[in-house]
Coordinates of N, CA and C in Angstrom, one line a residue:
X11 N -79.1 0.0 0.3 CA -80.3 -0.4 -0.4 C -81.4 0.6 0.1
X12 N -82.3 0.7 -0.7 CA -83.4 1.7 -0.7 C -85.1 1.1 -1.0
X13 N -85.3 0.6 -0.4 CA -86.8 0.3 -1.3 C -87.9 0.7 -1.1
X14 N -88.6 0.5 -1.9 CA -90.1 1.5 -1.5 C -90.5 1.3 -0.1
X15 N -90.4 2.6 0.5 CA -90.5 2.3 2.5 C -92.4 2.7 2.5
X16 N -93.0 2.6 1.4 CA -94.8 2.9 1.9 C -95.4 2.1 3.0
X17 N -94.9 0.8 2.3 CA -95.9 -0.2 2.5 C -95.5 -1.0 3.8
X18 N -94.0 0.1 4.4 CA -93.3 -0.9 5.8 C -93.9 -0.6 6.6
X19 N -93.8 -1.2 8.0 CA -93.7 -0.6 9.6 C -92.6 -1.3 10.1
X20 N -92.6 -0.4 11.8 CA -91.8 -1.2 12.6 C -91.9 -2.5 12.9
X21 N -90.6 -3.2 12.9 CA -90.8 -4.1 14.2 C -89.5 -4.3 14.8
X22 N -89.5 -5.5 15.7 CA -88.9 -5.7 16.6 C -87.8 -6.6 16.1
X23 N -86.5 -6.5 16.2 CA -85.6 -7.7 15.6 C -84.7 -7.9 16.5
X24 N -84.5 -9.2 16.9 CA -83.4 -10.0 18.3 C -82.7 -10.7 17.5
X25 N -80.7 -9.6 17.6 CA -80.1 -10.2 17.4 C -79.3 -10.9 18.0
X26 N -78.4 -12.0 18.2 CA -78.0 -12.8 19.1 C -76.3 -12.7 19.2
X27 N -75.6 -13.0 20.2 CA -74.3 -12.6 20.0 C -73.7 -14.2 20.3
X28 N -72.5 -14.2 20.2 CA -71.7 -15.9 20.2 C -72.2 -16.8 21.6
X29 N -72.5 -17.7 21.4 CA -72.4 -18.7 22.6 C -71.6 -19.0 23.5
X30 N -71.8 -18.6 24.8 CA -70.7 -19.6 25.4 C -71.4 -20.7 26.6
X31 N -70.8 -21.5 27.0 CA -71.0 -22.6 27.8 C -70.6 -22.1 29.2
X32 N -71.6 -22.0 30.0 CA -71.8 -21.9 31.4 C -72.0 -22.5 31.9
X33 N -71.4 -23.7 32.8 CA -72.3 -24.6 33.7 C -72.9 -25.7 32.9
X34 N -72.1 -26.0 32.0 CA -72.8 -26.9 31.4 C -73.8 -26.5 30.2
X35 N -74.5 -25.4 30.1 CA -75.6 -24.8 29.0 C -74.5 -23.7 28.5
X36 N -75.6 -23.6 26.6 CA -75.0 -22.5 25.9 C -75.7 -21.0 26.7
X37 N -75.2 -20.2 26.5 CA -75.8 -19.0 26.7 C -75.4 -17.7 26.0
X38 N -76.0 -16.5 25.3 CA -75.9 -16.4 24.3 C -76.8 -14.4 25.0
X39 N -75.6 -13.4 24.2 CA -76.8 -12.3 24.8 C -77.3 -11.9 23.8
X40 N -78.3 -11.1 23.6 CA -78.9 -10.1 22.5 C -79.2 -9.2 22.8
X41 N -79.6 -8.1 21.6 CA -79.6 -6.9 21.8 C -81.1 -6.9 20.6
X42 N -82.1 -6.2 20.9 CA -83.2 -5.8 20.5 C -82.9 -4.3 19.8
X43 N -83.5 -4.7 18.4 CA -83.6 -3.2 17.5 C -84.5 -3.2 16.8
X44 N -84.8 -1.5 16.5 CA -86.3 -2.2 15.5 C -85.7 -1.5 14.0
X45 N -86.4 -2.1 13.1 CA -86.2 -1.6 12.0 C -87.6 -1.8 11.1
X46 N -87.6 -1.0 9.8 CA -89.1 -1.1 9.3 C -88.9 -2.8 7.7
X47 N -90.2 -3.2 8.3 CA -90.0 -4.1 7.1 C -91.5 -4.3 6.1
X48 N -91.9 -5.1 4.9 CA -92.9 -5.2 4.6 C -93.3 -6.7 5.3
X49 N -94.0 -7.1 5.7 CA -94.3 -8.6 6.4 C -95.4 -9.1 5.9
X50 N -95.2 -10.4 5.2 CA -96.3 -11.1 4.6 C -96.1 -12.4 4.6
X51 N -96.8 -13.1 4.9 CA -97.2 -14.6 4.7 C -96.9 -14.9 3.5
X52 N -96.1 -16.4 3.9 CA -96.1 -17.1 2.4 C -97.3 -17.3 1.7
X53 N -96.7 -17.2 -0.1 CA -98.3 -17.1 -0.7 C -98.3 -19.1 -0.6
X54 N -99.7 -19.2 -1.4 CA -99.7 -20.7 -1.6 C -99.0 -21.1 -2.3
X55 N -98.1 -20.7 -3.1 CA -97.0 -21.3 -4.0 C -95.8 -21.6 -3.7
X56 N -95.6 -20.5 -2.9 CA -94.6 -20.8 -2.5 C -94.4 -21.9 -0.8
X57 N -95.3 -22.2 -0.4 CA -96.1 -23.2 0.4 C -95.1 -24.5 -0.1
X58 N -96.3 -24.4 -1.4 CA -96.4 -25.9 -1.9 C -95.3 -26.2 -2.4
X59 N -94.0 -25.0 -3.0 CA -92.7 -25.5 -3.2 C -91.9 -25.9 -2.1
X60 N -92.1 -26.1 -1.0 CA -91.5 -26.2 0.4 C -91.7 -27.7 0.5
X61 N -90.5 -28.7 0.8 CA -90.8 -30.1 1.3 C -92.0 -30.5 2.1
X62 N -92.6 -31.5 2.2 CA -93.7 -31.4 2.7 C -94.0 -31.4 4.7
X63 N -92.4 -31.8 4.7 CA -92.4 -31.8 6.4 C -92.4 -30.3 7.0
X64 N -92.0 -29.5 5.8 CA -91.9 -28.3 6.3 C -93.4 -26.8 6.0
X65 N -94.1 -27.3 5.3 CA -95.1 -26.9 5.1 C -96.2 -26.7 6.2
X66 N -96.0 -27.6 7.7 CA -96.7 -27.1 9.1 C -96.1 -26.1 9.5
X67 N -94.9 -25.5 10.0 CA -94.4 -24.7 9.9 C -94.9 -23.5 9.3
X68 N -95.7 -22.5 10.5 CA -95.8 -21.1 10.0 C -94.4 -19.9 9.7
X69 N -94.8 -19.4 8.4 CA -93.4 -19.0 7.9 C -94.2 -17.5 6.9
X70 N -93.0 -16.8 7.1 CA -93.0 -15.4 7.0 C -92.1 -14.7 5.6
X71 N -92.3 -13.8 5.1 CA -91.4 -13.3 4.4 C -91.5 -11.9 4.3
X72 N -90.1 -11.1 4.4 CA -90.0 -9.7 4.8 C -89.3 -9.5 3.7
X73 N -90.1 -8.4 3.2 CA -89.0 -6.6 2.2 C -88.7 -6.0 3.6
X74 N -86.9 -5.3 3.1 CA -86.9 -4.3 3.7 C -85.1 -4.1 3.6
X75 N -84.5 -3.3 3.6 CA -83.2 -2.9 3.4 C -82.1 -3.6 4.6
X76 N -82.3 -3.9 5.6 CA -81.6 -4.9 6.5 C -81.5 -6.3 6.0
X77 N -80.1 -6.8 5.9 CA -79.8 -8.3 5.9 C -79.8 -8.7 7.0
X78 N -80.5 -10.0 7.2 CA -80.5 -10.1 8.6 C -79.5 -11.8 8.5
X79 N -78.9 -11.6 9.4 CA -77.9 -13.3 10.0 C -78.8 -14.3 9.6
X80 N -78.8 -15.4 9.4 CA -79.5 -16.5 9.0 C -79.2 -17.5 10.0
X81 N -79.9 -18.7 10.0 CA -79.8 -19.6 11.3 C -78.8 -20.4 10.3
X82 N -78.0 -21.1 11.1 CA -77.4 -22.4 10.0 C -77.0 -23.1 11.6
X83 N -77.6 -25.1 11.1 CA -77.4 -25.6 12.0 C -75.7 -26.3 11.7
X84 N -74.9 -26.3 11.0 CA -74.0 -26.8 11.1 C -73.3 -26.5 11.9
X85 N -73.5 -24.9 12.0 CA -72.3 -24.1 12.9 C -72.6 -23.8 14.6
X86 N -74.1 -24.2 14.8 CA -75.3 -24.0 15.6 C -75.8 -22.1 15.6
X87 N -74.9 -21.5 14.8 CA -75.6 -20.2 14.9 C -76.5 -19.9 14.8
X88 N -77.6 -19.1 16.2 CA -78.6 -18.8 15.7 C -79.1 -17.7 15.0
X89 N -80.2 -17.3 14.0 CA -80.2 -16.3 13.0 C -81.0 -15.4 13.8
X90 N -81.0 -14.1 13.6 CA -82.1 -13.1 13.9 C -83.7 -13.6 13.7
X91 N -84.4 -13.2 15.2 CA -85.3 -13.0 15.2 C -86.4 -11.8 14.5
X92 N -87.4 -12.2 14.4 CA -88.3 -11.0 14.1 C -89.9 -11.3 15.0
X93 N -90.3 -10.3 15.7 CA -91.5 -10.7 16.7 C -92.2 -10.2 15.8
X94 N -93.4 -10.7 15.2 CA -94.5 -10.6 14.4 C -96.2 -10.8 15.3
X95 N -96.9 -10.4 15.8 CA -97.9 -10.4 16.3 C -97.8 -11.1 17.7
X96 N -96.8 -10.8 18.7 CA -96.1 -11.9 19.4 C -96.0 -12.7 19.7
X97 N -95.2 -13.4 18.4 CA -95.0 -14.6 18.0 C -93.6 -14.0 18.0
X98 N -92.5 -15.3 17.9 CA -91.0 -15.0 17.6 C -91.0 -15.8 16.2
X99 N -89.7 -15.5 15.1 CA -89.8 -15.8 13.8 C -88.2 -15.7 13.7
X100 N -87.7 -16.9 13.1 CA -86.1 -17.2 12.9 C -85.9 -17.2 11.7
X101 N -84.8 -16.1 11.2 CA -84.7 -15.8 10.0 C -83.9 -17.0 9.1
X102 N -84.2 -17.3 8.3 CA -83.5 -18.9 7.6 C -83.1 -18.8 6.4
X103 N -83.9 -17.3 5.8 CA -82.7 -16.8 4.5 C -82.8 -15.2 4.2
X104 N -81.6 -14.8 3.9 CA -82.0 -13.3 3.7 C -81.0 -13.0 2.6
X105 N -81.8 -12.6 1.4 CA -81.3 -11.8 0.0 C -81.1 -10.8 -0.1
X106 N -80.3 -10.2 -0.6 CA -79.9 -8.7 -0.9 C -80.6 -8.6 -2.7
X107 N -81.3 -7.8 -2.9 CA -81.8 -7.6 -4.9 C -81.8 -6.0 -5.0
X108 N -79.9 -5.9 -5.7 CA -79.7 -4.6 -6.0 C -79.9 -4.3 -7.5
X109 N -80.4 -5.8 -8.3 CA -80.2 -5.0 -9.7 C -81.4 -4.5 -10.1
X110 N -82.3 -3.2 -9.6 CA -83.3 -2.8 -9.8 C -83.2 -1.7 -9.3
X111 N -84.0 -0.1 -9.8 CA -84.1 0.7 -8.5 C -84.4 0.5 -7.0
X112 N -85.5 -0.4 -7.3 CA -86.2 -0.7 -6.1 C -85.1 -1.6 -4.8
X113 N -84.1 -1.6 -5.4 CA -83.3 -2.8 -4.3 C -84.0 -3.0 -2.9
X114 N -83.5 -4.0 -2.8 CA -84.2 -4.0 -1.2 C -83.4 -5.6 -0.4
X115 N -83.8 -6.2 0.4 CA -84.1 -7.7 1.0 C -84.7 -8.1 1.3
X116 N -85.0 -9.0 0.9 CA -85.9 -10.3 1.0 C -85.4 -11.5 1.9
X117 N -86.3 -11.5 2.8 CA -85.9 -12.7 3.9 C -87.0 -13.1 4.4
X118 N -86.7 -14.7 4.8 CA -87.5 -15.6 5.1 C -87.4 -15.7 6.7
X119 N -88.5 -15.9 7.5 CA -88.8 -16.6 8.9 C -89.5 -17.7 9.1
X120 N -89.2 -18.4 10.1 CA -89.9 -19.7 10.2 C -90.2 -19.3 11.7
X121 N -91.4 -19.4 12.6 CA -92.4 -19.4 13.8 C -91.3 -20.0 15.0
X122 N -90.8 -19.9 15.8 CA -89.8 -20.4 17.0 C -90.7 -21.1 17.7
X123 N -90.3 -21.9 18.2 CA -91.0 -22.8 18.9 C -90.9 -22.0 20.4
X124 N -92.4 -22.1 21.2 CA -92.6 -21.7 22.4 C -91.3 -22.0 23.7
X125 N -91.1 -23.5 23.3 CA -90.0 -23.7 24.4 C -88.4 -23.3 24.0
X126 N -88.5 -23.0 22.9 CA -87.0 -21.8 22.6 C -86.9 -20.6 23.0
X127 N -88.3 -19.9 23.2 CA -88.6 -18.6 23.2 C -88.3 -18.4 24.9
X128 N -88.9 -19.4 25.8 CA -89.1 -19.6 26.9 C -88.0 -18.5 28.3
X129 N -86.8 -19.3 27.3 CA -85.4 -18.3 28.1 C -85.7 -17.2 27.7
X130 N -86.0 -16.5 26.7 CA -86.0 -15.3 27.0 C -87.0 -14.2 26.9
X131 N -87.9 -14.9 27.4 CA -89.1 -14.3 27.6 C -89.6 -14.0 29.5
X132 N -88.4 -14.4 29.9 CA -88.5 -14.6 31.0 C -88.5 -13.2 32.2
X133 N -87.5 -12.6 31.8 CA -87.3 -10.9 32.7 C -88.0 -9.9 32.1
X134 N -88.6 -9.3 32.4 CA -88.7 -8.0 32.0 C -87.6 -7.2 32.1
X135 N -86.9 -7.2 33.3 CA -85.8 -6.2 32.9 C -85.1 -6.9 31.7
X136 N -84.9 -7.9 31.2 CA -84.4 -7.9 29.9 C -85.0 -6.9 28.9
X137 N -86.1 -7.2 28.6 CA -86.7 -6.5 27.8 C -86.9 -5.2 27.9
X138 N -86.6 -4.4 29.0 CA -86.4 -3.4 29.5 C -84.9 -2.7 29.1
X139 N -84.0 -3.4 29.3 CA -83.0 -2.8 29.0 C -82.4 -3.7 27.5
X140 N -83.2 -4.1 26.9 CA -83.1 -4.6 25.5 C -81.7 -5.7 25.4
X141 N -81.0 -6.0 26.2 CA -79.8 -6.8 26.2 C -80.1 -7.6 27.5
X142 N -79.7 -8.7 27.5 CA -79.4 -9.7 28.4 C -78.7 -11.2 28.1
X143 N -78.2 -11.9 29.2 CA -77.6 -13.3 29.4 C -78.2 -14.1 29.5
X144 N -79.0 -14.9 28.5 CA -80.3 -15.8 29.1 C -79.4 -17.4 28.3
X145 N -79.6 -18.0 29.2 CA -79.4 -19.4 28.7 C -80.5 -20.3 27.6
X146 N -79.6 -20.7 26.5 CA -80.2 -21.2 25.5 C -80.7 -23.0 25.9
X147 N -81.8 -23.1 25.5 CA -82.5 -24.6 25.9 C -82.8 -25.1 24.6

C-alpha cells in the first residue's frame, strides 16, 4: 500500500510478543518501531455512532500503509500500541482500503489506561534498548 505520505509524521508503535506466565503474572516483550501515520481525532459522528459507554473514551484514528495487530479480548491478545502526545493508544481495528489509488489503512485507537501503561513505563533501559520483559498488570 501506498498513500498520500504529505500529511504523515513519525511515531512511535509498541508491538507486543506472546504472553507467558511467570510466577504467577502474564509477561509479555515488545519491541518499539516508528512508522509515519496521518493522526486525527474522532470526528463528532463518528463519536456519536459509538455505544454510549464507550464515547468517554479518548479514541484516535490513523491513515497510513501499516496494518497494525488489533486487541481482541477473547484470545487476551494485546494489539499494538501507538504513543500519541505521550499518551499510549491500543489499536482495536485496522483496515486495509486497496480499491483506490490512494490505498492505505485505516485504524482505530482507544487511550490505555495509566495503570496498564505503568509496567512499561518503568526502565529506561527498556526504552533505551527498545525491547524488554515487563510484566503485564
Amino acid at each position: 500500500m501506498s498513500g498520500l505520505g504529505i500529511f504523515r509524521r513519525k511515531f512511535v508503535i509498541r508491538r507486543f510478543g506472546e504472553d507467558e506466565i511467570i510466577d504467577g503474572y502474564a509477561h509479555a516483550t515488545y519491541e518499539d518501531t516508528e512508522t509515519s501515520l496521518n493522526v486525527q481525532p474522532l470526528s463528532a459522528d463518528e463519536l456519536a455512532a459509538l455505544p454510549e459507554g464507550e464515547r468517554r473514551t479518548k479514541r484516535l484514528k490513523a491513515y497510513g500503509d501499516l496494518t497494525f495487530t488489533t486487541a481482541d479480548q477473547s484470545t487476551g491478545r494485546r494489539g499494538d500500541w501507538l504513543l500519541y502526545y505521550g499518551h499510549w493508544y491500543e489499536c482495536v481495528s485496522s483496515l486495509g482500503w486497496d480499491h483506490t489509488i490512494l490505498s492505505h489503512c485505516k485504524s482505530e485507537f482507544v487511550e490505555v489506561a495509566e495503570a496498564e501503561t505503568a509496567p512499561y513505563a518503568a526502565g529506561k533501559a527498556a526504552e533505551e534498548t527498545k525491547e524488554c520483559d515487563c510484566a503485564w498488570m
